[in-house]
Every structure is written in structure tokens, then in C-alpha cells.
Coordinates of C-alpha atoms in Angstrom, one line a residue:
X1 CA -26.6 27.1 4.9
X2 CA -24.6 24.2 4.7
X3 CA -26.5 21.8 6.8
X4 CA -29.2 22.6 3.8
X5 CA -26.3 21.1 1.3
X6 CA -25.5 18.4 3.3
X7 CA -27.9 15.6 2.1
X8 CA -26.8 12.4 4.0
X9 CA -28.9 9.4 2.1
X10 CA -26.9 9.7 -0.8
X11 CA -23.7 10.0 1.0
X12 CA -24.9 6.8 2.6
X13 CA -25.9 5.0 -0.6
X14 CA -22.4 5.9 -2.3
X15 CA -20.2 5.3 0.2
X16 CA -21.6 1.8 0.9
X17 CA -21.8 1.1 -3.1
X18 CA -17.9 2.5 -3.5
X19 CA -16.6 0.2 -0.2
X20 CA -18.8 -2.6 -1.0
X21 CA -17.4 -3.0 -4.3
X22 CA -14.1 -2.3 -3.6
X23 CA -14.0 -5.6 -1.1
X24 CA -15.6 -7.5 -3.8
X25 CA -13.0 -6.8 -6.6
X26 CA -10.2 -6.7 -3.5
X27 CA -10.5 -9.7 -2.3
X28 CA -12.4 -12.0 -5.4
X29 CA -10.5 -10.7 -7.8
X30 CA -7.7 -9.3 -6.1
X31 CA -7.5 -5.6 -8.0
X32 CA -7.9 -2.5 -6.2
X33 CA -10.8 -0.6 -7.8
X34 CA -11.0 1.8 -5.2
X35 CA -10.0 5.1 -7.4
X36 CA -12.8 4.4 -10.3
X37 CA -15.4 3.4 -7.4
X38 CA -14.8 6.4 -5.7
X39 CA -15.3 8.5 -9.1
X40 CA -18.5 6.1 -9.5
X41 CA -19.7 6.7 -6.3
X42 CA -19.3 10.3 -6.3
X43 CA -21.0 10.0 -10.1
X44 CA -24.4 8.6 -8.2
X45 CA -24.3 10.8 -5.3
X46 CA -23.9 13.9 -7.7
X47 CA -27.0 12.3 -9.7
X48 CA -29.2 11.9 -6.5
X49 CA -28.5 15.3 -4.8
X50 CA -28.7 17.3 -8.1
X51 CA -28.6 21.1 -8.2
X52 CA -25.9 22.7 -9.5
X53 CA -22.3 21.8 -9.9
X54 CA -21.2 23.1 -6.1
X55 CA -23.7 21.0 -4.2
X56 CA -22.5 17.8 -6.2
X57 CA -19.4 18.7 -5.8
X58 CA -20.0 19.6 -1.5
X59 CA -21.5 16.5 -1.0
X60 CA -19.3 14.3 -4.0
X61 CA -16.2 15.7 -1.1
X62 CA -18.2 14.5 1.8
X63 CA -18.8 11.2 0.3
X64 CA -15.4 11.0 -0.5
X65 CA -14.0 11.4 2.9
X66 CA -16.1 9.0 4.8
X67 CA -15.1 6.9 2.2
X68 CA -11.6 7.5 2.3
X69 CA -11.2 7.4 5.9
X70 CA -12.9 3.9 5.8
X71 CA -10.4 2.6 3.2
X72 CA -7.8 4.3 5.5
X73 CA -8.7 2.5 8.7
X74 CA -9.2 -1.0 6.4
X75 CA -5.8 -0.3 4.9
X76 CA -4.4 0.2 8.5
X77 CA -5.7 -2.7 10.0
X78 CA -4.7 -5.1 6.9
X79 CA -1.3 -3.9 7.3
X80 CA -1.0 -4.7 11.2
X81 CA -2.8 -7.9 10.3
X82 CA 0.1 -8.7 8.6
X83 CA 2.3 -8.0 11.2
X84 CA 4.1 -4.8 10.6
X85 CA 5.1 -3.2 12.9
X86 CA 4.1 0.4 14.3
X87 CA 7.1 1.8 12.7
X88 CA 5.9 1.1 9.0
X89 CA 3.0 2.9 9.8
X90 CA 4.5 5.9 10.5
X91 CA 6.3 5.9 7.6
X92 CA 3.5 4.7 5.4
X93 CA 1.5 7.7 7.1
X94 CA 2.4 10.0 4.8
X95 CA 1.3 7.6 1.8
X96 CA -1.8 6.9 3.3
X97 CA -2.6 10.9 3.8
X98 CA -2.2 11.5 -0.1
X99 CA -4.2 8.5 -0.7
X100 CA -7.3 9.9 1.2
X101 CA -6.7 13.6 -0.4
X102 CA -6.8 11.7 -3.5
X103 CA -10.1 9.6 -3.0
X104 CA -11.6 12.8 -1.9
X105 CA -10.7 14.7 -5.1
X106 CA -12.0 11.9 -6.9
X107 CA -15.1 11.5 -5.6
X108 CA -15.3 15.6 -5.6
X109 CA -14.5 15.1 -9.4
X110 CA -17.5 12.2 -9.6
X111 CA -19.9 14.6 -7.8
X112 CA -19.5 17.4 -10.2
X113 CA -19.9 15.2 -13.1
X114 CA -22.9 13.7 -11.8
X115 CA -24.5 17.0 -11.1
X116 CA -23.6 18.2 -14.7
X117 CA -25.5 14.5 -15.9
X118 CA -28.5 15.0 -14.3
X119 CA -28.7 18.8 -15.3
X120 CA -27.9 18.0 -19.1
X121 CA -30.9 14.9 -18.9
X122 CA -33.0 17.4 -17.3
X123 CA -32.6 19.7 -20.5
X124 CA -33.4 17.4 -23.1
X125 CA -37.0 16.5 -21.0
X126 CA -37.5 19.6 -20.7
X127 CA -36.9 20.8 -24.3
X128 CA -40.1 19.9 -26.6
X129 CA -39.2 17.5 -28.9
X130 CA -39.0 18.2 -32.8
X131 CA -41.1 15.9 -34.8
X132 CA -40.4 16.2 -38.8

């Protein structure tokens, strides 16, 4: 039942549209848009799967953690570029684990509301329209 949930091309698309972006604004702009990307990302994957709001939300999470564990292993390896030391990572560890349960709550979050978009522009084509 879950490998019937689990619908990987828009998981694709939103992960590479939330990283993508992020090292745009990153490193042009230098902001971190990562949190709003995620919630936008999980928005379009949401859209694409529809259904109801537990299979945007199933695959707004897996979306999420692929994308979470990529920013992870970027933020990582930008930190030991910069030559700190193993010992900062273990103590960042714990930063960087609330950061990915966050990212994946977000993108969760952007799933259901994309789910709960589509079904509510679904409704109105479906509802005959009132001419006066």
C-alpha cells in the first residue's frame, strides 16, 4: 500500500526545484531560503500527486527528507570546507538533526496544502457555473 503512495517524479521535481533554488539565493544573494523552498516545494509536490490530504502529506515528508538530507550533507561539507574541525561537527550534530526534522515538517506542511489546492480548484471546475 505504500509503494502505491509513493510517487517518485514529483519528489524528483521538488526536491531539485527546492535545492536548486536554495544555491541560487545562497550563494547570488547570500540568504538562506531553504525553509520557504522547502514549504514551496512540498506546495508543488502536493499539487502533482493530488488525492487527499494524507498522500500529499506521505509524499510532501518524503520530499522533505531527501531534501533535508541533501542540505545536511551540503551544510556538512561547507563547514569542513572551512576548516573546522571534526569536533564542531559533533557538537553542531545536534543543530543539524533539528534542522532536517524541521525541513521535513515543512515540506509535510507544503504537501498538505498543496493537496488541499488542488482539491478546492478541482471543486470549483467541477461545480457548474452560475450565469445571471
Amino acid at each position: 500500500m505504500v509503494k502505491e503512495m509513493i510517487q517518485w517524479r514529483p519528489i524528483i521535481i521538488g526536491t531539485a526545484i527546492a535545492v536548486i533554488l536554495y544555491f541560487v539565493s545562497y550563494f547570488i544573494a547570500g540568504v538562506n531560503l531553504m525553509f520557504p523552498l522547502l514549504m514551496l516545494g512540498g506546495l508543488l509536490v502536493g499539487y502533482m500527486v493530488g488525492g487527499d490530504t494524507k498522500n500529499g502529506a506521505f509524499n510532501g515528508t518524503l520530499m522533505g527528507l531527501v531534501t533535508g538530507v541533501i542540505n545536511v550533507i551540503l551544510l556538512i561539507a561547507m563547514i569542513m570546507i572551512q576548516g573546522a574541525s571534526t569536533t564542531l561537527l559533533v557538537a553542531l550534530a545536534v543543530t543539524l538533526i533539528i534542522y532536517l526534522i524541521m525541513q521535513i515538517i515543512l515540506a509535510a506542511a507544503g504537501g498538505v496544502f498543496g493537496s488541499l489546492v488542488r482539491a478546492e480548484s478541482e471543486l470549483e471546475r467541477s461545480s457548474p457555473e452560475e450565469s445571471e
